[in-house]
PDB file of C-alpha atoms and ligand atoms in Angstrom:
ATOM      1  CA  UNK A   1     -48.871 -68.628 -16.643  1.00  0.00           C
ATOM      2  CA  UNK A   2     -49.869 -66.024 -14.301  1.00  0.00           C
ATOM      3  CA  UNK A   3     -52.693 -66.872 -12.168  1.00  0.00           C
ATOM      4  CA  UNK A   4     -55.966 -65.033 -11.675  1.00  0.00           C
ATOM      5  CA  UNK A   5     -58.977 -65.560  -9.733  1.00  0.00           C
ATOM      6  CA  UNK A   6     -62.514 -64.321 -10.473  1.00  0.00           C
ATOM      7  CA  UNK A   7     -64.616 -64.286  -7.015  1.00  0.00           C
ATOM      8  CA  UNK A   8     -68.443 -64.407  -7.558  1.00  0.00           C
ATOM      9  CA  UNK A   9     -71.106 -63.776  -5.142  1.00  0.00           C
ATOM     10  CA  UNK A  10     -74.640 -65.359  -4.871  1.00  0.00           C
ATOM     11  CA  UNK A  11     -77.534 -63.758  -2.920  1.00  0.00           C
ATOM     12  CA  UNK A  12     -81.223 -64.817  -3.701  1.00  0.00           C
ATOM     13  CA  UNK A  13     -81.809 -68.298  -5.217  1.00  0.00           C
ATOM     14  CA  UNK A  14     -85.532 -68.488  -5.781  1.00  0.00           C
ATOM     15  CA  UNK A  15     -88.275 -69.171  -8.217  1.00  0.00           C
ATOM     16  CA  UNK A  16     -89.589 -66.258  -9.860  1.00  0.00           C
ATOM     17  CA  UNK A  17     -93.431 -67.292  -8.573  1.00  0.00           C
ATOM     18  CA  UNK A  18     -91.780 -66.475  -4.839  1.00  0.00           C
ATOM     19  CA  UNK A  19     -91.435 -62.770  -6.021  1.00  0.00           C
ATOM     20  CA  UNK A  20     -94.599 -61.265  -7.428  1.00  0.00           C
ATOM     21  CA  UNK A  21     -93.043 -57.850  -7.971  1.00  0.00           C
ATOM     22  CA  UNK A  22     -89.478 -56.139  -8.762  1.00  0.00           C
ATOM     23  CA  UNK A  23     -87.228 -55.631  -5.514  1.00  0.00           C
ATOM     24  CA  UNK A  24     -84.858 -58.330  -5.725  1.00  0.00           C
ATOM     25  CA  UNK A  25     -82.968 -60.084  -8.548  1.00  0.00           C
ATOM     26  CA  UNK A  26     -82.746 -63.847  -7.626  1.00  0.00           C
ATOM     27  CA  UNK A  27     -81.405 -66.619  -9.891  1.00  0.00           C
ATOM     28  CA  UNK A  28     -83.296 -69.304 -10.029  1.00  0.00           C
ATOM     29  CA  UNK A  29     -82.289 -72.766  -8.593  1.00  0.00           C
ATOM     30  CA  UNK A  30     -82.035 -73.948 -11.834  1.00  0.00           C
ATOM     31  CA  UNK A  31     -80.413 -70.823 -13.554  1.00  0.00           C
ATOM     32  CA  UNK A  32     -77.892 -71.504 -10.714  1.00  0.00           C
ATOM     33  CA  UNK A  33     -77.268 -75.248 -11.534  1.00  0.00           C
ATOM     34  CA  UNK A  34     -76.559 -74.192 -15.065  1.00  0.00           C
ATOM     35  CA  UNK A  35     -74.284 -71.606 -14.046  1.00  0.00           C
ATOM     36  CA  UNK A  36     -72.305 -73.679 -11.808  1.00  0.00           C
ATOM     37  CA  UNK A  37     -71.954 -76.585 -14.305  1.00  0.00           C
ATOM     38  CA  UNK A  38     -70.998 -74.243 -17.105  1.00  0.00           C
ATOM     39  CA  UNK A  39     -68.239 -72.554 -14.715  1.00  0.00           C
ATOM     40  CA  UNK A  40     -67.039 -75.930 -13.910  1.00  0.00           C
ATOM     41  CA  UNK A  41     -66.703 -77.010 -17.757  1.00  0.00           C
ATOM     42  CA  UNK A  42     -64.644 -73.825 -18.316  1.00  0.00           C
ATOM     43  CA  UNK A  43     -62.813 -73.276 -15.369  1.00  0.00           C
ATOM     44  CA  UNK A  44     -61.245 -74.725 -12.210  1.00  0.00           C
ATOM     45  CA  UNK A  45     -63.177 -73.705  -9.227  1.00  0.00           C
ATOM     46  CA  UNK A  46     -61.080 -73.250  -5.867  1.00  0.00           C
ATOM     47  CA  UNK A  47     -62.033 -74.182  -2.494  1.00  0.00           C
ATOM     48  CA  UNK A  48     -61.617 -71.566   0.275  1.00  0.00           C
ATOM     49  CA  UNK A  49     -58.605 -73.565   1.448  1.00  0.00           C
ATOM     50  CA  UNK A  50     -57.265 -73.621  -2.135  1.00  0.00           C
ATOM     51  CA  UNK A  51     -57.808 -69.873  -2.284  1.00  0.00           C
ATOM     52  CA  UNK A  52     -55.762 -69.602   0.990  1.00  0.00           C
ATOM     53  CA  UNK A  53     -52.912 -71.325  -0.471  1.00  0.00           C
ATOM     54  CA  UNK A  54     -52.868 -68.869  -3.506  1.00  0.00           C
ATOM     55  CA  UNK A  55     -52.934 -65.951  -0.973  1.00  0.00           C
ATOM     56  CA  UNK A  56     -50.172 -67.279   0.626  1.00  0.00           C
ATOM     57  CA  UNK A  57     -48.202 -66.933  -2.948  1.00  0.00           C
ATOM     58  CA  UNK A  58     -48.477 -70.374  -4.458  1.00  0.00           C
ATOM     59  CA  UNK A  59     -49.652 -70.194  -8.085  1.00  0.00           C
ATOM     60  CA  UNK A  60     -53.215 -71.466  -9.008  1.00  0.00           C
ATOM     61  CA  UNK A  61     -54.488 -72.704 -12.539  1.00  0.00           C
ATOM     62  CA  UNK A  62     -54.872 -69.592 -14.743  1.00  0.00           C
ATOM     63  CA  UNK A  63     -58.469 -68.152 -14.583  1.00  0.00           C
ATOM     64  CA  UNK A  64     -59.811 -69.846 -11.729  1.00  0.00           C
ATOM     65  CA  UNK A  65     -63.042 -69.183  -9.702  1.00  0.00           C
ATOM     66  CA  UNK A  66     -63.972 -68.879  -6.167  1.00  0.00           C
ATOM     67  CA  UNK A  67     -67.909 -69.125  -5.351  1.00  0.00           C
ATOM     68  CA  UNK A  68     -69.118 -66.979  -2.452  1.00  0.00           C
ATOM     69  CA  UNK A  69     -72.559 -66.396  -0.682  1.00  0.00           C
ATOM     70  CA  UNK A  70     -73.852 -63.434   1.409  1.00  0.00           C
ATOM     71  CA  UNK A  71     -76.097 -62.555   4.158  1.00  0.00           C
ATOM     72  CA  UNK A  72     -76.577 -66.006   5.638  1.00  0.00           C
ATOM     73  CA  UNK A  73     -79.757 -66.781   3.558  1.00  0.00           C
ATOM     74  CA  UNK A  74     -81.720 -70.152   3.760  1.00  0.00           C
ATOM     75  CA  UNK A  75     -81.515 -70.179  -0.131  1.00  0.00           C
ATOM     76  CA  UNK A  76     -77.791 -71.142   0.378  1.00  0.00           C
ATOM     77  CA  UNK A  77     -78.740 -74.534   2.023  1.00  0.00           C
ATOM     78  CA  UNK A  78     -79.817 -75.762  -1.221  1.00  0.00           C
ATOM     79  CA  UNK A  79     -76.598 -73.876  -2.900  1.00  0.00           C
ATOM     80  CA  UNK A  80     -74.324 -76.196  -0.530  1.00  0.00           C
ATOM     81  CA  UNK A  81     -75.896 -79.287  -1.346  1.00  0.00           C
ATOM     82  CA  UNK A  82     -75.554 -78.865  -5.007  1.00  0.00           C
ATOM     83  CA  UNK A  83     -72.054 -77.524  -4.720  1.00  0.00           C
ATOM     84  CA  UNK A  84     -71.198 -80.872  -2.675  1.00  0.00           C
ATOM     85  CA  UNK A  85     -72.566 -83.217  -5.297  1.00  0.00           C
ATOM     86  CA  UNK A  86     -69.618 -81.986  -7.438  1.00  0.00           C
ATOM     87  CA  UNK A  87     -67.076 -82.015  -4.858  1.00  0.00           C
ATOM     88  CA  UNK A  88     -66.978 -78.163  -4.634  1.00  0.00           C
ATOM     89  CA  UNK A  89     -67.056 -75.771  -1.522  1.00  0.00           C
ATOM     90  CA  UNK A  90     -67.723 -72.012  -1.221  1.00  0.00           C
ATOM     91  CA  UNK A  91     -67.432 -69.233   1.166  1.00  0.00           C
ATOM     92  CA  UNK A  92     -70.567 -68.091   3.029  1.00  0.00           C
ATOM     93  CA  UNK A  93     -70.465 -64.708   4.767  1.00  0.00           C
ATOM     94  CA  UNK A  94     -73.255 -64.270   7.669  1.00  0.00           C
ATOM     95  CA  UNK A  95     -74.317 -61.301   9.781  1.00  0.00           C
ATOM     96  CA  UNK A  96     -75.164 -61.868  13.398  1.00  0.00           C
ATOM     97  CA  UNK A  97     -78.008 -59.620  14.251  1.00  0.00           C
ATOM     98  CA  UNK A  98     -80.685 -62.113  13.252  1.00  0.00           C
ATOM     99  CA  UNK A  99     -79.245 -64.786  15.588  1.00  0.00           C
ATOM    100  CA  UNK A 100     -78.162 -62.519  18.193  1.00  0.00           C
ATOM    101  CA  UNK A 101     -80.817 -60.009  18.723  1.00  0.00           C
ATOM    102  CA  UNK A 102     -83.783 -62.068  17.012  1.00  0.00           C
ATOM    103  CA  UNK A 103     -83.992 -58.757  14.402  1.00  0.00           C
ATOM    104  CA  UNK A 104     -84.007 -58.915  10.772  1.00  0.00           C
ATOM    105  CA  UNK A 105     -81.829 -56.928   8.734  1.00  0.00           C
ATOM    106  CA  UNK A 106     -83.232 -53.876   7.211  1.00  0.00           C
ATOM    107  CA  UNK A 107     -81.988 -54.596   3.822  1.00  0.00           C
ATOM    108  CA  UNK A 108     -83.743 -57.947   3.391  1.00  0.00           C
ATOM    109  CA  UNK A 109     -87.023 -56.334   5.027  1.00  0.00           C
ATOM    110  CA  UNK A 110     -86.962 -53.809   2.205  1.00  0.00           C
ATOM    111  CA  UNK A 111     -86.267 -56.374  -0.384  1.00  0.00           C
ATOM    112  CA  UNK A 112     -89.043 -58.567   0.972  1.00  0.00           C
ATOM    113  CA  UNK A 113     -91.654 -55.627   1.066  1.00  0.00           C
ATOM    114  CA  UNK A 114     -90.910 -54.572  -2.408  1.00  0.00           C
ATOM    115  CA  UNK A 115     -91.023 -58.025  -3.886  1.00  0.00           C
ATOM    116  CA  UNK A 116     -94.748 -58.343  -2.136  1.00  0.00           C
ATOM    117  CA  UNK A 117     -95.916 -54.806  -2.934  1.00  0.00           C
ATOM    118  CA  UNK A 118     -96.721 -53.135  -6.175  1.00  0.00           C
ATOM    119  CA  UNK A 119     -93.833 -50.676  -6.512  1.00  0.00           C
ATOM    120  CA  UNK A 120     -95.717 -47.098  -5.973  1.00  0.00           C
ATOM    121  CA  UNK A 121     -97.658 -48.909  -3.001  1.00  0.00           C
ATOM    122  CA  UNK A 122     -94.419 -49.724  -1.426  1.00  0.00           C
ATOM    123  CA  UNK A 123     -93.248 -46.303  -1.496  1.00  0.00           C
ATOM    124  CA  UNK A 124     -96.389 -44.709  -0.229  1.00  0.00           C
ATOM    125  CA  UNK A 125     -96.875 -46.904   2.687  1.00  0.00           C
ATOM    126  CA  UNK A 126     -93.068 -46.352   3.569  1.00  0.00           C
ATOM    127  CA  UNK A 127     -93.227 -42.643   3.237  1.00  0.00           C
ATOM    128  CA  UNK A 128     -96.471 -42.280   5.207  1.00  0.00           C
ATOM    129  CA  UNK A 129     -94.847 -43.982   7.983  1.00  0.00           C
ATOM    130  CA  UNK A 130     -91.740 -41.502   7.874  1.00  0.00           C
ATOM    131  CA  UNK A 131     -91.721 -38.451  10.542  1.00  0.00           C
ATOM    132  CA  UNK A 132     -92.889 -35.048   9.475  1.00  0.00           C
ATOM    133  CA  UNK A 133     -89.251 -33.927   8.824  1.00  0.00           C
ATOM    134  CA  UNK A 134     -88.311 -36.820   6.499  1.00  0.00           C
ATOM    135  CA  UNK A 135     -91.742 -36.685   4.908  1.00  0.00           C
ATOM    136  CA  UNK A 136     -90.819 -32.819   4.181  1.00  0.00           C
ATOM    137  CA  UNK A 137     -87.592 -34.036   2.703  1.00  0.00           C
ATOM    138  CA  UNK A 138     -89.475 -36.519   0.293  1.00  0.00           C
ATOM    139  CA  UNK A 139     -91.665 -33.843  -0.894  1.00  0.00           C
ATOM    140  CA  UNK A 140     -89.031 -31.070  -1.346  1.00  0.00           C
ATOM    141  CA  UNK A 141     -85.537 -32.928  -1.256  1.00  0.00           C
ATOM    142  CA  UNK A 142     -82.427 -30.495  -1.189  1.00  0.00           C
ATOM    143  CA  UNK A 143     -80.676 -29.989  -4.547  1.00  0.00           C
ATOM    144  CA  UNK A 144     -77.685 -32.206  -3.382  1.00  0.00           C
ATOM    145  CA  UNK A 145     -79.897 -35.263  -2.213  1.00  0.00           C
ATOM    146  CA  UNK A 146     -82.100 -35.096  -5.498  1.00  0.00           C
ATOM    147  CA  UNK A 147     -78.679 -35.009  -7.718  1.00  0.00           C
ATOM    148  CA  UNK A 148     -77.261 -37.891  -5.935  1.00  0.00           C
ATOM    149  CA  UNK A 149     -80.501 -39.790  -6.095  1.00  0.00           C
ATOM    150  CA  UNK A 150     -81.061 -39.171  -9.942  1.00  0.00           C
ATOM    151  CA  UNK A 151     -77.410 -40.467 -10.554  1.00  0.00           C
ATOM    152  CA  UNK A 152     -77.950 -43.644  -8.397  1.00  0.00           C
ATOM    153  CA  UNK A 153     -81.165 -44.472  -9.601  1.00  0.00           C
ATOM    154  CA  UNK A 154     -81.244 -43.575 -13.306  1.00  0.00           C
ATOM    155  CA  UNK A 155     -84.157 -45.677 -14.293  1.00  0.00           C
ATOM    156  CA  UNK A 156     -86.598 -44.740 -11.434  1.00  0.00           C
ATOM    157  CA  UNK A 157     -89.213 -41.886 -11.476  1.00  0.00           C
ATOM    158  CA  UNK A 158     -87.865 -38.582  -9.543  1.00  0.00           C
ATOM    159  CA  UNK A 159     -90.089 -39.419  -6.426  1.00  0.00           C
ATOM    160  CA  UNK A 160     -88.893 -43.152  -6.243  1.00  0.00           C
ATOM    161  CA  UNK A 161     -85.316 -42.085  -6.836  1.00  0.00           C
ATOM    162  CA  UNK A 162     -85.167 -39.892  -3.880  1.00  0.00           C
ATOM    163  CA  UNK A 163     -87.002 -42.356  -1.211  1.00  0.00           C
ATOM    164  CA  UNK A 164     -84.969 -45.335  -2.564  1.00  0.00           C
ATOM    165  CA  UNK A 165     -81.698 -43.014  -1.898  1.00  0.00           C
ATOM    166  CA  UNK A 166     -82.895 -41.956   1.568  1.00  0.00           C
ATOM    167  CA  UNK A 167     -83.575 -45.616   2.519  1.00  0.00           C
ATOM    168  CA  UNK A 168     -80.308 -46.885   1.400  1.00  0.00           C
ATOM    169  CA  UNK A 169     -77.930 -44.008   2.137  1.00  0.00           C
ATOM    170  CA  UNK A 170     -79.393 -41.212   4.599  1.00  0.00           C
ATOM    171  CA  UNK A 171     -82.332 -42.403   6.776  1.00  0.00           C
ATOM    172  CA  UNK A 172     -81.011 -43.420  10.163  1.00  0.00           C
ATOM    173  CA  UNK A 173     -80.771 -47.467  10.266  1.00  0.00           C
ATOM    174  CA  UNK A 174     -83.178 -47.687  13.261  1.00  0.00           C
ATOM    175  CA  UNK A 175     -85.757 -45.584  11.250  1.00  0.00           C
ATOM    176  CA  UNK A 176     -85.718 -47.977   8.479  1.00  0.00           C
ATOM    177  CA  UNK A 177     -85.597 -51.033  10.634  1.00  0.00           C
ATOM    178  CA  UNK A 178     -88.818 -49.630  12.450  1.00  0.00           C
ATOM    179  CA  UNK A 179     -90.740 -48.813   9.570  1.00  0.00           C
ATOM    180  CA  UNK A 180     -90.113 -52.164   7.630  1.00  0.00           C
ATOM    181  CA  UNK A 181     -91.071 -53.996  10.808  1.00  0.00           C
ATOM    182  CA  UNK A 182     -94.353 -52.304  11.160  1.00  0.00           C
ATOM    183  CA  UNK A 183     -95.006 -52.947   7.252  1.00  0.00           C
ATOM    184  CA  UNK A 184     -94.169 -56.581   7.507  1.00  0.00           C
ATOM    185  CA  UNK A 185     -96.704 -56.809  10.391  1.00  0.00           C
ATOM    186  CA  UNK A 186     -99.405 -55.612   7.843  1.00  0.00           C
ATOM    187  CA  UNK A 187     -98.334 -58.809   5.742  1.00  0.00           C
ATOM    188  CA  UNK A 188     -98.888 -60.865   9.013  1.00  0.00           C
ATOM    189  CA  UNK A 189     -95.188 -61.369   9.675  1.00  0.00           C
ATOM    190  CA  UNK A 190     -93.711 -60.551  12.938  1.00  0.00           C
ATOM    191  CA  UNK A 191     -89.711 -60.552  13.448  1.00  0.00           C
ATOM    192  CA  UNK A 192     -89.483 -63.874  14.697  1.00  0.00           C
ATOM    193  CA  UNK A 193     -91.084 -65.481  11.559  1.00  0.00           C
ATOM    194  CA  UNK A 194     -89.399 -63.261   9.049  1.00  0.00           C
ATOM    195  CA  UNK A 195     -86.066 -64.215  10.880  1.00  0.00           C
ATOM    196  CA  UNK A 196     -86.872 -67.938  10.559  1.00  0.00           C
ATOM    197  CA  UNK A 197     -88.049 -67.879   6.905  1.00  0.00           C
ATOM    198  CA  UNK A 198     -85.027 -65.906   5.927  1.00  0.00           C
ATOM    199  CA  UNK A 199     -82.100 -66.887   7.692  1.00  0.00           C
ATOM    200  CA  UNK A 200     -79.703 -69.717   8.289  1.00  0.00           C
ATOM    201  CA  UNK A 201     -79.953 -71.222  11.778  1.00  0.00           C
ATOM    202  CA  UNK A 202     -76.857 -71.673  14.061  1.00  0.00           C
ATOM    203  CA  UNK A 203     -77.190 -75.403  13.591  1.00  0.00           C
ATOM    204  CA  UNK A 204     -77.323 -74.880   9.798  1.00  0.00           C
ATOM    205  CA  UNK A 205     -74.194 -72.649   9.637  1.00  0.00           C
ATOM    206  CA  UNK A 206     -72.383 -75.038  12.149  1.00  0.00           C
ATOM    207  CA  UNK A 207     -73.076 -77.928   9.788  1.00  0.00           C
ATOM    208  CA  UNK A 208     -72.101 -75.745   6.673  1.00  0.00           C
ATOM    209  CA  UNK A 209     -68.529 -75.509   8.448  1.00  0.00           C
ATOM    210  CA  UNK A 210     -68.503 -79.072   9.374  1.00  0.00           C
ATOM    211  CA  UNK A 211     -69.060 -80.016   5.777  1.00  0.00           C
ATOM    212  CA  UNK A 212     -65.978 -78.075   4.362  1.00  0.00           C
ATOM    213  CA  UNK A 213     -67.518 -74.742   3.660  1.00  0.00           C
ATOM    214  CA  UNK A 214     -65.945 -71.525   4.911  1.00  0.00           C
ATOM    215  CA  UNK A 215     -67.710 -69.383   7.119  1.00  0.00           C
ATOM    216  CA  UNK A 216     -67.053 -65.499   7.127  1.00  0.00           C
ATOM    217  CA  UNK A 217     -68.145 -62.005   8.105  1.00  0.00           C
ATOM    218  CA  UNK A 218     -70.450 -59.980   6.892  1.00  0.00           C
ATOM    219  CA  UNK A 219     -71.052 -57.575   9.813  1.00  0.00           C
ATOM    220  CA  UNK A 220     -73.330 -57.709  12.928  1.00  0.00           C
ATOM    221  CA  UNK A 221     -75.852 -55.144  11.326  1.00  0.00           C
ATOM    222  CA  UNK A 222     -75.260 -55.075   7.623  1.00  0.00           C
ATOM    223  CA  UNK A 223     -74.479 -51.466   7.753  1.00  0.00           C
ATOM    224  CA  UNK A 224     -71.985 -49.865   5.411  1.00  0.00           C
ATOM    225  CA  UNK A 225     -68.950 -49.828   7.197  1.00  0.00           C
ATOM    226  CA  UNK A 226     -68.105 -46.216   5.803  1.00  0.00           C
ATOM    227  CA  UNK A 227     -71.291 -45.037   8.167  1.00  0.00           C
ATOM    228  CA  UNK A 228     -69.742 -46.452  11.380  1.00  0.00           C
ATOM    229  CA  UNK A 229     -67.465 -44.640  13.449  1.00  0.00           C
ATOM    230  CA  UNK A 230     -64.151 -46.397  14.213  1.00  0.00           C
ATOM    231  CA  UNK A 231     -65.170 -47.787  17.632  1.00  0.00           C
ATOM    232  CA  UNK A 232     -68.511 -48.873  16.527  1.00  0.00           C
ATOM    233  CA  UNK A 233     -66.961 -50.618  13.505  1.00  0.00           C
ATOM    234  CA  UNK A 234     -64.691 -52.629  15.553  1.00  0.00           C
ATOM    235  CA  UNK A 235     -67.518 -53.510  17.807  1.00  0.00           C
ATOM    236  CA  UNK A 236     -69.905 -54.373  14.991  1.00  0.00           C
ATOM    237  CA  UNK A 237     -67.161 -56.804  13.565  1.00  0.00           C
ATOM    238  CA  UNK A 238     -65.998 -58.231  16.825  1.00  0.00           C
ATOM    239  CA  UNK A 239     -69.346 -59.071  17.724  1.00  0.00           C
ATOM    240  CA  UNK A 240     -69.746 -60.972  14.289  1.00  0.00           C
ATOM    241  CA  UNK A 241     -66.371 -62.760  14.627  1.00  0.00           C
ATOM    242  CA  UNK A 242     -67.355 -63.886  18.158  1.00  0.00           C
ATOM    243  CA  UNK A 243     -70.572 -65.242  16.875  1.00  0.00           C
ATOM    244  CA  UNK A 244     -68.833 -67.349  14.354  1.00  0.00           C
ATOM    245  CA  UNK A 245     -66.632 -68.612  16.763  1.00  0.00           C
ATOM    246  CA  UNK A 246     -69.243 -69.704  19.205  1.00  0.00           C
ATOM    247  CA  UNK A 247     -71.219 -71.256  16.216  1.00  0.00           C
ATOM    248  CA  UNK A 248     -68.420 -73.103  14.267  1.00  0.00           C
ATOM    249  CA  UNK A 249     -65.515 -72.897  16.794  1.00  0.00           C
ATOM    250  CA  UNK A 250     -63.495 -71.378  14.215  1.00  0.00           C
ATOM    251  CA  UNK A 251     -61.990 -68.004  13.958  1.00  0.00           C
ATOM    252  CA  UNK A 252     -63.120 -65.897  11.102  1.00  0.00           C
ATOM    253  CA  UNK A 253     -60.536 -64.500   8.985  1.00  0.00           C
ATOM    254  CA  UNK A 254     -62.682 -63.755   6.019  1.00  0.00           C
ATOM    255  CA  UNK A 255     -64.969 -61.077   5.386  1.00  0.00           C
ATOM    256  CA  UNK A 256     -67.233 -59.424   2.715  1.00  0.00           C
ATOM    257  CA  UNK A 257     -67.868 -55.965   3.199  1.00  0.00           C
ATOM    258  CA  UNK A 258     -71.693 -55.180   3.058  1.00  0.00           C
ATOM    259  CA  UNK A 259     -72.749 -53.546   0.035  1.00  0.00           C
ATOM    260  CA  UNK A 260     -68.864 -53.574  -1.070  1.00  0.00           C
ATOM    261  CA  UNK A 261     -68.884 -50.712  -3.547  1.00  0.00           C
ATOM    262  CA  UNK A 262     -66.293 -47.988  -2.912  1.00  0.00           C
ATOM    263  CA  UNK A 263     -68.749 -45.670  -0.802  1.00  0.00           C
ATOM    264  CA  UNK A 264     -69.434 -48.322   1.758  1.00  0.00           C
ATOM    265  CA  UNK A 265     -65.949 -49.452   2.584  1.00  0.00           C
ATOM    266  CA  UNK A 266     -63.867 -48.246   5.730  1.00  0.00           C
ATOM    267  CA  UNK A 267     -61.741 -45.302   5.013  1.00  0.00           C
ATOM    268  CA  UNK A 268     -58.423 -47.289   5.473  1.00  0.00           C
ATOM    269  CA  UNK A 269     -59.373 -50.780   4.209  1.00  0.00           C
ATOM    270  CA  UNK A 270     -55.602 -52.262   5.230  1.00  0.00           C
ATOM    271  CA  UNK A 271     -55.675 -50.618   8.412  1.00  0.00           C
ATOM    272  CA  UNK A 272     -59.235 -51.935   9.424  1.00  0.00           C
ATOM    273  CA  UNK A 273     -58.190 -55.687   8.158  1.00  0.00           C
ATOM    274  CA  UNK A 274     -55.143 -55.418  10.234  1.00  0.00           C
ATOM    275  CA  UNK A 275     -57.041 -54.560  13.407  1.00  0.00           C
ATOM    276  CA  UNK A 276     -59.875 -56.921  12.670  1.00  0.00           C
ATOM    277  CA  UNK A 277     -57.676 -59.619  11.985  1.00  0.00           C
ATOM    278  CA  UNK A 278     -59.113 -60.287   8.634  1.00  0.00           C
ATOM    279  CA  UNK A 279     -56.837 -61.993   5.997  1.00  0.00           C
ATOM    280  CA  UNK A 280     -59.010 -61.841   3.174  1.00  0.00           C
ATOM    281  CA  UNK A 281     -61.814 -58.868   2.728  1.00  0.00           C
ATOM    282  CA  UNK A 282     -64.142 -58.756  -0.383  1.00  0.00           C
ATOM    283  CA  UNK A 283     -65.327 -55.787  -2.042  1.00  0.00           C
ATOM    284  CA  UNK A 284     -67.673 -55.312  -5.425  1.00  0.00           C
ATOM    285  CA  UNK A 285     -64.781 -53.825  -7.253  1.00  0.00           C
ATOM    286  CA  UNK A 286     -65.059 -55.533 -10.441  1.00  0.00           C
ATOM    287  CA  UNK A 287     -62.490 -57.675 -12.268  1.00  0.00           C
ATOM    288  CA  UNK A 288     -59.789 -60.641 -11.545  1.00  0.00           C
ATOM    289  CA  UNK A 289     -57.564 -60.855  -8.580  1.00  0.00           C
ATOM    290  CA  UNK A 290     -53.973 -61.120  -9.084  1.00  0.00           C
ATOM    291  CA  UNK A 291     -51.336 -61.733  -6.586  1.00  0.00           C
ATOM    292  CA  UNK A 292     -50.734 -57.996  -6.523  1.00  0.00           C
ATOM    293  CA  UNK A 293     -54.484 -57.412  -5.605  1.00  0.00           C
ATOM    294  CA  UNK A 294     -54.433 -56.179  -1.872  1.00  0.00           C
ATOM    295  CA  UNK A 295     -55.994 -58.935   0.366  1.00  0.00           C
ATOM    296  CA  UNK A 296     -57.893 -56.225   2.199  1.00  0.00           C
ATOM    297  CA  UNK A 297     -59.759 -55.178  -0.907  1.00  0.00           C
ATOM    298  CA  UNK A 298     -60.186 -58.172  -3.124  1.00  0.00           C
ATOM    299  CA  UNK A 299     -62.251 -58.122  -6.157  1.00  0.00           C
ATOM    300  CA  UNK A 300     -65.506 -59.518  -6.732  1.00  0.00           C
ATOM    301  CA  UNK A 301     -68.656 -59.750  -9.218  1.00  0.00           C
ATOM    302  CA  UNK A 302     -72.326 -60.454  -8.988  1.00  0.00           C
ATOM    303  CA  UNK A 303     -73.750 -63.727 -10.339  1.00  0.00           C
ATOM    304  CA  UNK A 304     -75.507 -61.732 -12.918  1.00  0.00           C
ATOM    305  CA  UNK A 305     -72.545 -59.999 -14.236  1.00  0.00           C
ATOM    306  CA  UNK A 306     -70.864 -63.403 -15.029  1.00  0.00           C
ATOM    307  CA  UNK A 307     -70.796 -63.256 -18.731  1.00  0.00           C
ATOM    308  CA  UNK A 308     -69.094 -59.866 -18.969  1.00  0.00           C
ATOM    309  CA  UNK A 309     -66.262 -61.502 -17.093  1.00  0.00           C
ATOM    310  CA  UNK A 310     -66.144 -65.072 -17.805  1.00  0.00           C
ATOM    311  CA  UNK A 311     -66.079 -67.529 -20.925  1.00  0.00           C
ATOM    312  CA  UNK A 312     -69.017 -69.691 -20.222  1.00  0.00           C
ATOM    313  CA  UNK A 313     -71.076 -71.746 -22.495  1.00  0.00           C
TER     314      UNK A 313
HETATM  315 ZN1  LIG B   1     -74.854 -58.386   2.086  1.00  0.00          ZN
END
């Protein structure tokens, strides 16, 4: 029987009370447990080392599953402990900026701020801190930005569409970084406190590795790799790999592309993976992996999309 493997990714695992406004789409700890148990009842769950064996050409049980966790969030301590109760192991993809630079990743600051600010207020507060030029772009967006924003965020009002598009795709990293840090200070959170609340420590990452989970790369800065010139991309991944080696003692050979959609990938994923010494690189191309799926472009789904791909009960 042909073996195929579905790779599932998890991010936030939080109670609804921790998220007063829309901004992130967490699984509650209870729904995470329910999901893992129902996957286990219906499908073999592979450990990262079993997935390595499958990549080397061995067959796996038909319709197997691999569990992955992105961003090095503290939420994953709970996930790892629960997996271990069932004898399972996962792959945890971490960024290195929080530990090496004591700086949070802008994407998580935006998530936190959106989750703790009424939607209109967040956008107004963010826009007010932009330079005059960028404020002008929000007020009178060029046609191409307006159109791309409308296509990307179909369910938002036009102003919201444009600002969200600028934050995620257009504004310089430093600009989003600085504004979101200033906004967090308004909530009484400095950078170090936010990092301590959000991310796994070096010791915790080392411990996950020691307990049999795989620690993989997710970039130093968590920028879309498509936005980094070749030299900068190599530097970003080399820093991330060196950090993981220092913390775990192991060479990281797996990577989850930040954002993972087609637009975020390096121009030549095969060349990139070969240069970076990456054996398995995961995208957000939806669907199952087979032996013919390129290892530098493996498919993956988000845990919120599970039912479209998997028989669970
Ligand atoms: Zn990520």
